Amino acid sequence: QVQLVESGGGLVQPGGSLRLSCEASRSIFSISRMGWYRQAPGKERESVARILSGGYTDYADSVKDRFTISRDSAKNTVTLQMNSLKPEDTAVYYCHAVAGPRQYWGQGTQVAVSS
């Protein structure tokens, strides 16, 4: 069992930056994949970025070159650095983890990009 707790959401102007953090309740060393999803009002949840245990990363085309995902096994955290934010990045962002056959989700953190 893994509990995931996100933090770092908020309101930011277009072009601004935010840093989301996801802290796991246990060591992430054995968690094969962690990532971030988002869900905007009226839309389906979509993958934003993911990072595998070996460090491989991939991103949705809409966030490439603007967002960076990283993991710190010593702190049991995964972070998402979001730069050059756009209004279309507004959504609830969810931390996600895959450990063996099970998936885990955080409760979500709101990101709003507006002037």
PDB file of C-alpha atoms in Angstrom:
ATOM      1  CA  GLN A   1       0.000   0.000   0.000  1.00  0.00           C
ATOM      2  CA  VAL A   2       1.213   3.481  -0.912  1.00  0.00           C
ATOM      3  CA  GLN A   3      -0.323   6.809   0.049  1.00  0.00           C
ATOM      4  CA  LEU A   4       0.542   9.762  -2.167  1.00  0.00           C
ATOM      5  CA  VAL A   5       0.202  13.354  -1.010  1.00  0.00           C
ATOM      6  CA  GLU A   6       0.540  16.225  -3.483  1.00  0.00           C
ATOM      7  CA  SER A   7       1.399  19.815  -2.704  1.00  0.00           C
ATOM      8  CA  GLY A   8       2.397  22.973  -4.527  1.00  0.00           C
ATOM      9  CA  GLY A   9      -0.669  23.845  -6.561  1.00  0.00           C
ATOM     10  CA  GLY A  10      -2.115  27.322  -6.739  1.00  0.00           C
ATOM     11  CA  LEU A  11      -2.945  30.297  -8.904  1.00  0.00           C
ATOM     12  CA  VAL A  12      -0.319  31.687 -11.257  1.00  0.00           C
ATOM     13  CA  GLN A  13      -0.292  34.119 -14.144  1.00  0.00           C
ATOM     14  CA  PRO A  14       0.394  32.967 -17.705  1.00  0.00           C
ATOM     15  CA  GLY A  15       4.110  32.564 -18.235  1.00  0.00           C
ATOM     16  CA  GLY A  16       4.688  31.817 -14.581  1.00  0.00           C
ATOM     17  CA  SER A  17       6.018  28.721 -12.830  1.00  0.00           C
ATOM     18  CA  LEU A  18       4.873  26.258 -10.214  1.00  0.00           C
ATOM     19  CA  ARG A  19       6.500  23.253  -8.627  1.00  0.00           C
ATOM     20  CA  LEU A  20       4.356  20.291  -7.616  1.00  0.00           C
ATOM     21  CA  SER A  21       5.579  17.710  -5.141  1.00  0.00           C
ATOM     22  CA  CYS A  22       4.288  14.231  -4.405  1.00  0.00           C
ATOM     23  CA  GLU A  23       5.412  12.495  -1.244  1.00  0.00           C
ATOM     24  CA  ALA A  24       4.956   8.742  -0.923  1.00  0.00           C
ATOM     25  CA  SER A  25       4.233   7.030   2.378  1.00  0.00           C
ATOM     26  CA  ARG A  26       7.022   4.537   1.834  1.00  0.00           C
ATOM     27  CA  SER A  27      10.208   4.118  -0.114  1.00  0.00           C
ATOM     28  CA  ILE A  28       9.785   4.716  -3.835  1.00  0.00           C
ATOM     29  CA  PHE A  29      12.882   2.695  -4.598  1.00  0.00           C
ATOM     30  CA  SER A  30      10.743  -0.301  -5.552  1.00  0.00           C
ATOM     31  CA  ILE A  31       8.034   1.682  -7.328  1.00  0.00           C
ATOM     32  CA  SER A  32       8.527   1.056 -11.017  1.00  0.00           C
ATOM     33  CA  ARG A  33       6.741   4.089 -12.363  1.00  0.00           C
ATOM     34  CA  MET A  34       5.579   7.409 -11.014  1.00  0.00           C
ATOM     35  CA  GLY A  35       4.005  10.278 -12.796  1.00  0.00           C
ATOM     36  CA  TRP A  36       1.544  13.116 -12.990  1.00  0.00           C
ATOM     37  CA  TYR A  37      -1.864  13.212 -14.595  1.00  0.00           C
ATOM     38  CA  ARG A  38      -4.252  16.124 -14.895  1.00  0.00           C
ATOM     39  CA  GLN A  39      -7.954  16.592 -15.401  1.00  0.00           C
ATOM     40  CA  ALA A  40      -9.502  19.815 -16.598  1.00  0.00           C
ATOM     41  CA  PRO A  41     -13.232  20.555 -16.164  1.00  0.00           C
ATOM     42  CA  GLY A  42     -15.284  18.586 -18.652  1.00  0.00           C
ATOM     43  CA  LYS A  43     -12.286  16.653 -19.929  1.00  0.00           C
ATOM     44  CA  GLU A  44     -10.835  13.216 -19.353  1.00  0.00           C
ATOM     45  CA  ARG A  45      -7.841  12.647 -17.153  1.00  0.00           C
ATOM     46  CA  GLU A  46      -4.632  12.706 -19.179  1.00  0.00           C
ATOM     47  CA  SER A  47      -1.034  11.760 -18.600  1.00  0.00           C
ATOM     48  CA  VAL A  48       1.320  14.710 -18.265  1.00  0.00           C
ATOM     49  CA  ALA A  49       4.679  13.169 -17.394  1.00  0.00           C
ATOM     50  CA  ARG A  50       6.095   9.963 -16.039  1.00  0.00           C
ATOM     51  CA  ILE A  51       9.406   8.723 -14.739  1.00  0.00           C
ATOM     52  CA  LEU A  52      10.535   5.115 -14.468  1.00  0.00           C
ATOM     53  CA  SER A  53      12.728   3.674 -11.759  1.00  0.00           C
ATOM     54  CA  GLY A  54      15.753   3.776 -14.071  1.00  0.00           C
ATOM     55  CA  GLY A  55      15.261   7.479 -14.691  1.00  0.00           C
ATOM     56  CA  TYR A  56      13.618   7.325 -18.111  1.00  0.00           C
ATOM     57  CA  THR A  57      11.103  10.135 -18.591  1.00  0.00           C
ATOM     58  CA  ASP A  58       8.459  11.021 -21.090  1.00  0.00           C
ATOM     59  CA  TYR A  59       6.003  13.857 -21.477  1.00  0.00           C
ATOM     60  CA  ALA A  60       2.782  14.766 -23.180  1.00  0.00           C
ATOM     61  CA  ASP A  61       3.473  16.766 -26.340  1.00  0.00           C
ATOM     62  CA  SER A  62       1.596  19.721 -24.876  1.00  0.00           C
ATOM     63  CA  VAL A  63       4.095  20.112 -22.001  1.00  0.00           C
ATOM     64  CA  LYS A  64       7.387  19.098 -23.582  1.00  0.00           C
ATOM     65  CA  ASP A  65      10.166  21.631 -23.053  1.00  0.00           C
ATOM     66  CA  ARG A  66       8.092  23.355 -20.360  1.00  0.00           C
ATOM     67  CA  PHE A  67       7.656  20.704 -17.642  1.00  0.00           C
ATOM     68  CA  THR A  68      10.303  18.569 -15.959  1.00  0.00           C
ATOM     69  CA  ILE A  69       9.656  15.525 -13.809  1.00  0.00           C
ATOM     70  CA  SER A  70      12.190  14.194 -11.321  1.00  0.00           C
ATOM     71  CA  ARG A  71      12.310  11.735  -8.448  1.00  0.00           C
ATOM     72  CA  ASP A  72      14.286  11.712  -5.225  1.00  0.00           C
ATOM     73  CA  SER A  73      14.418   8.242  -3.735  1.00  0.00           C
ATOM     74  CA  ALA A  74      16.064   9.528  -0.554  1.00  0.00           C
ATOM     75  CA  LYS A  75      13.066  11.772   0.132  1.00  0.00           C
ATOM     76  CA  ASN A  76      10.422   9.475  -1.386  1.00  0.00           C
ATOM     77  CA  THR A  77       9.237  12.328  -3.565  1.00  0.00           C
ATOM     78  CA  VAL A  78       8.475  13.059  -7.181  1.00  0.00           C
ATOM     79  CA  THR A  79       8.344  16.625  -8.370  1.00  0.00           C
ATOM     80  CA  LEU A  80       6.966  18.330 -11.443  1.00  0.00           C
ATOM     81  CA  GLN A  81       8.552  21.647 -12.327  1.00  0.00           C
ATOM     82  CA  MET A  82       6.167  23.589 -14.546  1.00  0.00           C
ATOM     83  CA  ASN A  83       7.450  26.619 -16.432  1.00  0.00           C
ATOM     84  CA  SER A  84       5.911  28.909 -19.017  1.00  0.00           C
ATOM     85  CA  LEU A  85       2.452  27.994 -17.798  1.00  0.00           C
ATOM     86  CA  LYS A  86      -0.521  28.564 -20.058  1.00  0.00           C
ATOM     87  CA  PRO A  87      -4.233  28.931 -19.290  1.00  0.00           C
ATOM     88  CA  GLU A  88      -4.791  25.518 -20.873  1.00  0.00           C
ATOM     89  CA  ASP A  89      -2.617  23.976 -18.147  1.00  0.00           C
ATOM     90  CA  THR A  90      -5.392  24.730 -15.669  1.00  0.00           C
ATOM     91  CA  ALA A  91      -6.513  21.440 -14.124  1.00  0.00           C
ATOM     92  CA  VAL A  92      -6.412  19.258 -11.072  1.00  0.00           C
ATOM     93  CA  TYR A  93      -3.060  17.478 -11.055  1.00  0.00           C
ATOM     94  CA  TYR A  94      -2.811  13.962  -9.641  1.00  0.00           C
ATOM     95  CA  CYS A  95       0.241  12.018  -8.595  1.00  0.00           C
ATOM     96  CA  HIS A  96       0.264   8.416  -9.802  1.00  0.00           C
ATOM     97  CA  ALA A  97       2.355   5.391  -8.889  1.00  0.00           C
ATOM     98  CA  VAL A  98       2.614   1.840 -10.177  1.00  0.00           C
ATOM     99  CA  ALA A  99       4.026  -0.807  -7.852  1.00  0.00           C
ATOM    100  CA  GLY A 100       3.732  -4.346  -9.118  1.00  0.00           C
ATOM    101  CA  PRO A 101       0.168  -5.000 -10.248  1.00  0.00           C
ATOM    102  CA  ARG A 102      -1.303  -2.086  -8.286  1.00  0.00           C
ATOM    103  CA  GLN A 103      -1.845   1.570  -9.059  1.00  0.00           C
ATOM    104  CA  TYR A 104      -2.122   4.382  -6.580  1.00  0.00           C
ATOM    105  CA  TRP A 105      -3.431   7.950  -6.841  1.00  0.00           C
ATOM    106  CA  GLY A 106      -3.049  11.067  -4.790  1.00  0.00           C
ATOM    107  CA  GLN A 107      -5.984  13.270  -3.874  1.00  0.00           C
ATOM    108  CA  GLY A 108      -5.079  15.934  -6.429  1.00  0.00           C
ATOM    109  CA  THR A 109      -3.927  19.532  -6.284  1.00  0.00           C
ATOM    110  CA  GLN A 110      -5.491  22.416  -8.198  1.00  0.00           C
ATOM    111  CA  VAL A 111      -3.438  24.440 -10.659  1.00  0.00           C
ATOM    112  CA  ALA A 112      -5.036  27.560 -12.108  1.00  0.00           C
ATOM    113  CA  VAL A 113      -3.333  29.707 -14.736  1.00  0.00           C
ATOM    114  CA  SER A 114      -5.063  33.017 -15.194  1.00  0.00           C
ATOM    115  CA  SER A 115      -4.370  36.718 -15.426  1.00  0.00           C
TER     116      SER A 115
END
